[in-house]
mmCIF file of C-alpha atoms and ligand atoms in Angstrom:
data_model
loop_
_atom_site.group_PDB
_atom_site.id
_atom_site.type_symbol
_atom_site.label_atom_id
_atom_site.label_comp_id
_atom_site.label_asym_id
_atom_site.label_seq_id
_atom_site.Cartn_x
_atom_site.Cartn_y
_atom_site.Cartn_z
ATOM 1 C CA MET A 1 -3.443 15.400 0.621
ATOM 2 C CA ALA A 2 -3.179 12.023 2.374
ATOM 3 C CA ARG A 3 -4.548 9.119 0.340
ATOM 4 C CA ILE A 4 -5.823 6.118 2.281
ATOM 5 C CA LEU A 5 -6.649 2.779 0.679
ATOM 6 C CA VAL A 6 -9.527 0.929 2.375
ATOM 7 C CA LEU A 7 -9.496 -2.806 1.621
ATOM 8 C CA ASN A 8 -12.285 -5.206 2.502
ATOM 9 C CA GLY A 9 -11.959 -8.933 1.977
ATOM 10 C CA PRO A 10 -14.257 -11.918 1.539
ATOM 11 C CA ASN A 11 -17.929 -11.635 2.481
ATOM 12 C CA LEU A 12 -17.716 -8.007 3.600
ATOM 13 C CA ASN A 13 -19.760 -7.150 0.519
ATOM 14 C CA LEU A 14 -22.599 -8.872 2.413
ATOM 15 C CA LEU A 15 -22.569 -6.400 5.327
ATOM 16 C CA GLY A 16 -26.090 -5.260 6.088
ATOM 17 C CA THR A 17 -27.591 -8.703 5.655
ATOM 18 C CA ARG A 18 -24.745 -10.917 6.892
ATOM 19 C CA GLU A 19 -25.216 -12.090 10.510
ATOM 20 C CA PRO A 20 -26.531 -8.701 11.684
ATOM 21 C CA SER A 21 -26.310 -9.786 15.324
ATOM 22 C CA VAL A 22 -22.525 -10.033 14.838
ATOM 23 C CA TYR A 23 -21.773 -7.337 12.242
ATOM 24 C CA GLY A 24 -24.674 -4.883 12.610
ATOM 25 C CA SER A 25 -26.934 -3.595 9.873
ATOM 26 C CA ASP A 26 -24.747 -1.013 8.087
ATOM 27 C CA THR A 27 -23.937 -1.913 4.499
ATOM 28 C CA LEU A 28 -20.383 -1.627 3.231
ATOM 29 C CA ALA A 29 -21.522 1.277 1.029
ATOM 30 C CA THR A 30 -22.795 3.135 4.122
ATOM 31 C CA ILE A 31 -19.537 2.523 5.968
ATOM 32 C CA ILE A 32 -17.457 3.690 3.016
ATOM 33 C CA GLY A 33 -19.690 6.764 2.595
ATOM 34 C CA ARG A 34 -19.089 7.755 6.227
ATOM 35 C CA LEU A 35 -15.359 7.226 5.802
ATOM 36 C CA GLU A 36 -15.327 9.386 2.693
ATOM 37 C CA SER A 37 -17.030 12.216 4.599
ATOM 38 C CA ALA A 38 -14.662 11.844 7.545
ATOM 39 C CA ALA A 39 -11.648 11.852 5.220
ATOM 40 C CA GLN A 40 -12.932 14.915 3.380
ATOM 41 C CA ARG A 41 -13.386 16.813 6.662
ATOM 42 C CA ARG A 42 -9.729 16.033 7.427
ATOM 43 C CA GLY A 43 -8.500 17.107 3.988
ATOM 44 C CA ALA A 44 -7.721 13.508 3.041
ATOM 45 C CA SER A 45 -9.131 11.116 0.485
ATOM 46 C CA ILE A 46 -9.919 7.432 0.447
ATOM 47 C CA VAL A 47 -9.908 4.789 -2.247
ATOM 48 C CA ALA A 48 -12.117 1.782 -1.412
ATOM 49 C CA PHE A 49 -11.846 -1.744 -2.785
ATOM 50 C CA GLN A 50 -13.615 -4.964 -1.822
ATOM 51 C CA SER A 51 -12.921 -8.421 -3.167
ATOM 52 C CA ASN A 52 -13.672 -11.995 -2.301
ATOM 53 C CA ALA A 53 -10.425 -13.008 -4.033
ATOM 54 C CA GLU A 54 -7.135 -13.114 -2.122
ATOM 55 C CA HIS A 55 -5.049 -12.374 -5.225
ATOM 56 C CA GLU A 56 -7.009 -9.189 -5.963
ATOM 57 C CA LEU A 57 -6.359 -7.878 -2.461
ATOM 58 C CA ILE A 58 -2.663 -8.723 -2.793
ATOM 59 C CA ALA A 59 -2.564 -6.905 -6.137
ATOM 60 C CA GLN A 60 -4.070 -3.796 -4.496
ATOM 61 C CA VAL A 61 -1.471 -3.846 -1.721
ATOM 62 C CA GLN A 62 1.355 -4.269 -4.235
ATOM 63 C CA ALA A 63 0.063 -1.408 -6.403
ATOM 64 C CA ALA A 64 -0.574 0.959 -3.485
ATOM 65 C CA LYS A 65 2.808 2.690 -3.370
ATOM 66 C CA GLY A 66 2.816 3.336 -7.087
ATOM 67 C CA ALA A 67 -0.710 4.724 -6.796
ATOM 68 C CA GLY A 68 0.414 7.308 -4.234
ATOM 69 C CA ILE A 69 -1.297 5.660 -1.261
ATOM 70 C CA ASP A 70 0.054 6.778 2.139
ATOM 71 C CA ALA A 71 -1.593 4.187 4.415
ATOM 72 C CA ILE A 72 -3.995 1.253 4.227
ATOM 73 C CA ILE A 73 -6.997 0.266 6.340
ATOM 74 C CA VAL A 74 -7.859 -3.412 5.918
ATOM 75 C CA ASN A 75 -10.562 -5.742 7.080
ATOM 76 C CA ALA A 76 -9.342 -8.935 5.456
ATOM 77 C CA GLY A 77 -12.267 -10.993 6.773
ATOM 78 C CA ALA A 78 -11.421 -14.672 7.096
ATOM 79 C CA LEU A 79 -8.152 -14.166 5.175
ATOM 80 C CA THR A 80 -6.883 -12.544 8.383
ATOM 81 C CA HIS A 81 -6.731 -15.993 9.911
ATOM 82 C CA THR A 82 -5.379 -17.899 6.915
ATOM 83 C CA SER A 83 -3.322 -15.774 4.541
ATOM 84 C CA VAL A 84 0.449 -15.755 4.843
ATOM 85 C CA ALA A 85 0.460 -14.384 1.288
ATOM 86 C CA LEU A 86 -1.488 -11.257 2.253
ATOM 87 C CA ARG A 87 0.785 -10.690 5.253
ATOM 88 C CA ASP A 88 3.840 -11.028 2.997
ATOM 89 C CA ALA A 89 2.364 -8.440 0.620
ATOM 90 C CA PHE A 90 1.923 -5.926 3.460
ATOM 91 C CA ALA A 91 5.379 -6.659 4.842
ATOM 92 C CA GLY A 92 6.919 -6.434 1.375
ATOM 93 C CA VAL A 93 5.326 -3.116 0.464
ATOM 94 C CA GLY A 94 5.983 -1.543 3.847
ATOM 95 C CA LEU A 95 3.179 1.019 3.919
ATOM 96 C CA PRO A 96 1.654 1.562 7.378
ATOM 97 C CA PHE A 97 -1.599 -0.348 7.672
ATOM 98 C CA TYR A 98 -4.382 -0.686 10.207
ATOM 99 C CA GLU A 99 -6.235 -3.955 10.686
ATOM 100 C CA VAL A 100 -9.937 -3.605 11.488
ATOM 101 C CA HIS A 101 -12.451 -6.184 12.672
ATOM 102 C CA ILE A 102 -16.049 -5.178 13.219
ATOM 103 C CA SER A 103 -16.683 -7.997 15.686
ATOM 104 C CA ASN A 104 -14.625 -8.880 18.742
ATOM 105 C CA VAL A 105 -12.803 -11.822 17.229
ATOM 106 C CA TYR A 106 -11.365 -12.734 20.655
ATOM 107 C CA ALA A 107 -14.856 -13.365 22.011
ATOM 108 C CA ARG A 108 -15.593 -15.747 19.128
ATOM 109 C CA GLU A 109 -14.327 -19.111 17.880
ATOM 110 C CA ALA A 110 -10.681 -19.979 18.650
ATOM 111 C CA PHE A 111 -9.778 -20.020 14.934
ATOM 112 C CA ARG A 112 -10.477 -16.265 14.842
ATOM 113 C CA HIS A 113 -8.035 -15.500 17.667
ATOM 114 C CA HIS A 114 -4.960 -15.651 15.454
ATOM 115 C CA SER A 115 -4.201 -13.010 12.852
ATOM 116 C CA TYR A 116 -1.381 -13.294 10.333
ATOM 117 C CA LEU A 117 -1.569 -9.512 9.870
ATOM 118 C CA SER A 118 -1.430 -8.067 13.390
ATOM 119 C CA ALA A 119 2.319 -8.492 13.945
ATOM 120 C CA VAL A 120 3.139 -6.372 10.886
ATOM 121 C CA ALA A 121 0.286 -3.839 11.294
ATOM 122 C CA ALA A 122 0.744 -0.277 12.570
ATOM 123 C CA GLY A 123 -2.391 -0.822 14.659
ATOM 124 C CA VAL A 124 -5.322 -3.150 15.203
ATOM 125 C CA ILE A 125 -8.911 -2.149 16.011
ATOM 126 C CA VAL A 126 -11.195 -4.968 17.080
ATOM 127 C CA GLY A 127 -14.787 -5.215 18.233
ATOM 128 C CA CYS A 128 -15.802 -1.556 17.994
ATOM 129 C CA GLY A 129 -18.368 -2.191 15.262
ATOM 130 C CA PRO A 130 -18.292 -0.311 11.948
ATOM 131 C CA ILE A 131 -16.902 2.795 13.676
ATOM 132 C CA GLY A 132 -13.621 0.850 13.832
ATOM 133 C CA TYR A 133 -12.914 1.951 10.258
ATOM 134 C CA GLU A 134 -13.250 5.605 11.294
ATOM 135 C CA LEU A 135 -11.009 5.044 14.328
ATOM 136 C CA ALA A 136 -8.426 3.512 12.010
ATOM 137 C CA LEU A 137 -8.690 6.502 9.669
ATOM 138 C CA GLU A 138 -8.093 8.845 12.594
ATOM 139 C CA ALA A 139 -5.063 6.820 13.699
ATOM 140 C CA ALA A 140 -3.647 6.706 10.170
ATOM 141 C CA LEU A 141 -4.051 10.455 9.614
ATOM 142 C CA ARG A 142 -2.517 11.339 12.967
ATOM 143 C CA ARG A 143 0.441 9.107 12.230
ATOM 144 C CA LEU A 144 0.903 10.630 8.779
ATOM 145 C CA GLY A 145 0.492 14.135 10.213
ATOM 146 C CA SER A 146 3.130 13.610 12.840
ATOM 147 C CA ALA A 147 5.426 11.931 10.308
ATOM 148 C CA GLY A 148 5.049 14.796 7.848
HETATM 149 C C1 DQA B 201 -14.228 -9.990 10.602
HETATM 150 C C2 DQA B 201 -13.931 -11.165 11.546
HETATM 151 C C3 DQA B 201 -13.456 -12.383 10.771
HETATM 152 O O1 DQA B 201 -13.183 -13.455 11.653
HETATM 153 C C4 DQA B 201 -14.510 -12.837 9.791
HETATM 154 O O2 DQA B 201 -14.051 -13.917 9.015
HETATM 155 C C5 DQA B 201 -14.988 -11.716 8.903
HETATM 156 C C6 DQA B 201 -15.205 -10.403 9.516
HETATM 157 C C7 DQA B 201 -14.816 -8.789 11.347
HETATM 158 O O3 DQA B 201 -14.880 -7.714 10.746
HETATM 159 O O4 DQA B 201 -15.244 -8.914 12.507
HETATM 160 O O5 DQA B 201 -15.272 -11.911 7.736
HETATM 161 O O6 DQA B 201 -13.018 -9.566 10.010
#
């Protein structure tokens, strides 16, 4: 059974109340619940983790292989635009990962246009709203299916 780690970074715990005109009204718990159902229907499982702390996200990436994770879905929030350390963790561990952004970062401030993660990601899903996590799950499972 494929095991997918779903990482959410700073301020994504506030989904539901945070700038709903940008991020919608789904809470993170609702999004994760939908992902769990989608994974179950596909015979896969997800492990979800949110933190506002960069080092905790890095620790999760580093531990993922040992924990039997096959792929990672990540919305790193603002760390996307700032964290060389998180990029190095993904590059160092080498598991396929999918970068998700709920909003269309390219239609927003210039500082959101650069991602440290995209160049080492297996795929990037931007601006599709919360369904982006489900699209990433689909992409990850298809990749794992065709690899296995
Ligand atoms: C975000 C976009 C980032 O620029 C922002 O800092 C976030 C959320 C998104 O999902 O659209 O926290 O990653």
